[in-house]
PDB file of C-alpha atoms in Angstrom:
ATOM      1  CA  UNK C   1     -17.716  -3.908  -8.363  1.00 55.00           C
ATOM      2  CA  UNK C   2     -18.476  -0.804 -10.255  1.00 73.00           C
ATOM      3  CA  UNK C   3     -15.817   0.945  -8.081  1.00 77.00           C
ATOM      4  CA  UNK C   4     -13.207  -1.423  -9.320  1.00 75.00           C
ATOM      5  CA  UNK C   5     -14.239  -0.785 -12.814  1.00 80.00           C
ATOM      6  CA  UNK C   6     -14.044   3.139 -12.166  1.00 83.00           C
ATOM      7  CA  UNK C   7     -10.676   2.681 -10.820  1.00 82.00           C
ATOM      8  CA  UNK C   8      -9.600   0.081 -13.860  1.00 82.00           C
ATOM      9  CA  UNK C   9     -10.998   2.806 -16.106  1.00 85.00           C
ATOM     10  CA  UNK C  10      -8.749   5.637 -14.590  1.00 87.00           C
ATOM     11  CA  UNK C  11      -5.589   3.332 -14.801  1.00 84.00           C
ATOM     12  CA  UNK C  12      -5.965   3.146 -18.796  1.00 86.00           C
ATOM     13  CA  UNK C  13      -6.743   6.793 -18.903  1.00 89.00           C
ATOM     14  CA  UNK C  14      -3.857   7.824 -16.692  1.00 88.00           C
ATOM     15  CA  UNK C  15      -1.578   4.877 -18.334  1.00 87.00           C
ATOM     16  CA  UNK C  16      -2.653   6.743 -22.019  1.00 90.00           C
ATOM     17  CA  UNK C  17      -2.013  10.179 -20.864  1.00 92.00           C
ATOM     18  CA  UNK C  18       1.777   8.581 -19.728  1.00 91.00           C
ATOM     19  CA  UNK C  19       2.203   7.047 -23.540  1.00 92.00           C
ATOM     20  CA  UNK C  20       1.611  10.410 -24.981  1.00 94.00           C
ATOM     21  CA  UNK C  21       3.494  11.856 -22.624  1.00 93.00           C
ATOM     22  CA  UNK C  22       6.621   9.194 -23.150  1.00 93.00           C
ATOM     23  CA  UNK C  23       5.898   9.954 -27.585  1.00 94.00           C
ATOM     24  CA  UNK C  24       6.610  13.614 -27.060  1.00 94.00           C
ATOM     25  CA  UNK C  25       9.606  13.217 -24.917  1.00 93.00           C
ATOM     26  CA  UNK C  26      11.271  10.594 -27.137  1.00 93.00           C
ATOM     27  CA  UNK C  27      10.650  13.429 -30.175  1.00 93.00           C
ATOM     28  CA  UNK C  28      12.242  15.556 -27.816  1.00 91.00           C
ATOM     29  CA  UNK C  29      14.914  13.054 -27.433  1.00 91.00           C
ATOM     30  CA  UNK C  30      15.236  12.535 -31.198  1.00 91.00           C
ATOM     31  CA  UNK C  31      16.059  16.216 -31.855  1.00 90.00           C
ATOM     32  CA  UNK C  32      18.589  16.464 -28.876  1.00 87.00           C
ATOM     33  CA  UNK C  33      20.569  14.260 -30.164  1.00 86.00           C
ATOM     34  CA  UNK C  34      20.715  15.439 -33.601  1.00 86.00           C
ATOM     35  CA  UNK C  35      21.599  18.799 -32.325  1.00 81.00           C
ATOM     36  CA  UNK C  36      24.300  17.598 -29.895  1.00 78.00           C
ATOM     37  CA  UNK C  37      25.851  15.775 -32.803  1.00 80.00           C
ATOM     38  CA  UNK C  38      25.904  19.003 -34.894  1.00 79.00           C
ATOM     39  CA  UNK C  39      27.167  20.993 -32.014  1.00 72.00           C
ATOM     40  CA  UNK C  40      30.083  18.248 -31.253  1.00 71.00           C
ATOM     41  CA  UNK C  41      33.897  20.201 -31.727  1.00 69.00           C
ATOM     42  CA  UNK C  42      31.873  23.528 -31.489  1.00 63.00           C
ATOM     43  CA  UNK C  43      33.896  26.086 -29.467  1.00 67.00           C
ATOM     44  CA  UNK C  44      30.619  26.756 -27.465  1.00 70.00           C
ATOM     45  CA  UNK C  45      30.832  24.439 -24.776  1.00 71.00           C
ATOM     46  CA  UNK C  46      28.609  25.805 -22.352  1.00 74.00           C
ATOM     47  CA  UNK C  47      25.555  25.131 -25.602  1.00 76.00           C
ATOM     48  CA  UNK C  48      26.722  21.548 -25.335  1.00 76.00           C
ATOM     49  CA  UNK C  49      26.820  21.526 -21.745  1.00 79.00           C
ATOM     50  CA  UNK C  50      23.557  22.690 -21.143  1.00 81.00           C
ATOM     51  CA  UNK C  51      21.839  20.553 -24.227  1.00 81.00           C
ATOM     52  CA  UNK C  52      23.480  17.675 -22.499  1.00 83.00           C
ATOM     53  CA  UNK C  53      21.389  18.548 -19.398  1.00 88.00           C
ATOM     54  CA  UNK C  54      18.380  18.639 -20.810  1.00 90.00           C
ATOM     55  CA  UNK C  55      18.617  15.432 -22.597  1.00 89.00           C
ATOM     56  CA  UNK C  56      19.562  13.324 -19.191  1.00 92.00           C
ATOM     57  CA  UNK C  57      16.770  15.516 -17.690  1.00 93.00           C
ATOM     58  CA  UNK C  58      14.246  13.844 -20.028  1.00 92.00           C
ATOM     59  CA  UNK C  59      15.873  10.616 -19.930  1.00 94.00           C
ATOM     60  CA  UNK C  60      15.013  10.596 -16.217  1.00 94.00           C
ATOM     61  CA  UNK C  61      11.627  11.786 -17.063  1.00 94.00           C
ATOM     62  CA  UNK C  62      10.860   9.243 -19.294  1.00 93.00           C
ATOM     63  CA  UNK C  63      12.466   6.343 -17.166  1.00 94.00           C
ATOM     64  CA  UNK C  64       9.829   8.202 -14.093  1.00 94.00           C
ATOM     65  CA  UNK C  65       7.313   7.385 -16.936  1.00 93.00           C
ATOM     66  CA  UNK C  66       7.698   4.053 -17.817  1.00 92.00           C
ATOM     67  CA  UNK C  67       8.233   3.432 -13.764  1.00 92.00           C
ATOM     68  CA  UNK C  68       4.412   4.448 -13.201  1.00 90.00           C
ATOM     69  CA  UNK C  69       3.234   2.805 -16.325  1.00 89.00           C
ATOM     70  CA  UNK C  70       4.443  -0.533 -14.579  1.00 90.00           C
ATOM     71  CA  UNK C  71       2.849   0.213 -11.363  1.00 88.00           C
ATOM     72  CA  UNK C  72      -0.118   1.016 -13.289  1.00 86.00           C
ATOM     73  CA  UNK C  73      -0.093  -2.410 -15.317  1.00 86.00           C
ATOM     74  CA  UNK C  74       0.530  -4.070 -11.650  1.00 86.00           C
ATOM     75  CA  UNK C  75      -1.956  -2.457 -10.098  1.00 83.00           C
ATOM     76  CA  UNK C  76      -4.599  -3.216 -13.123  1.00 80.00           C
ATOM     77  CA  UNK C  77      -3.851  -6.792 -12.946  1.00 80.00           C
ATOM     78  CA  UNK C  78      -4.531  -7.187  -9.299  1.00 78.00           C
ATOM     79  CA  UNK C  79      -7.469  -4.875  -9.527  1.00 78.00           C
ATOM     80  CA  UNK C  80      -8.264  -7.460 -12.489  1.00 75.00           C
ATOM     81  CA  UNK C  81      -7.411 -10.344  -9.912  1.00 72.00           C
ATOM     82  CA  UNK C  82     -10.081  -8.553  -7.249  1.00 66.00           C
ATOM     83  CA  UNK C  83     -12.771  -8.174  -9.798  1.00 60.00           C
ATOM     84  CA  UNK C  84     -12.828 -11.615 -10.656  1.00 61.00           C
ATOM     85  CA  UNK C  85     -12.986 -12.651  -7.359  1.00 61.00           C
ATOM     86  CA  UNK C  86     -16.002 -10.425  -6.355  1.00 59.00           C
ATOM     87  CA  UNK C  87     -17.708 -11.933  -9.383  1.00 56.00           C
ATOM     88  CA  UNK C  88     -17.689 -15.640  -8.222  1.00 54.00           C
TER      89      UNK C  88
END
């Protein structure tokens, strides 16, 4: 029991580390796109280019993100499901 507890523990931990992690991409995000728009019908296209990469490259990141967050919910909930069982 107090293994499933340990390992319910370390899903919240992880699953806060992942929220912090998805608030400082979104920032990230947030400034991306207000620098693409000021960049939009700039002759340097190669600035855009590149600022365009990065911003899919955290969209994936975040979307990888939210993806383990779920497994982690799943996962607590049928660690959850376990626990209660071993109780009865």
């Amino acid at each position: 029991m107090k293994d499933t507890e340990r390992i319910l523990d370390s899903f919240t931990d992880r699953w806060g580390e992942l929220e912090k992690k998805s608030w400082q991409i979104q920032a990230m995000l947030s400034e991306l796109e207000e620098i693409i728009e000021q960049t939009e019908g700039d002759d340097d296209l190669m600035c855009s280019i590149q600022t365009s990469k990065i911003y899919l490259i955290l969209e994936t990141q975040l979307a990888q993100i939210k993806s383990e967050q779920f497994f982690i919910e799943d996962a607590g909930v049928i660690c959850s499901r376990t626990r209660k069982e071993d109780l009865k």
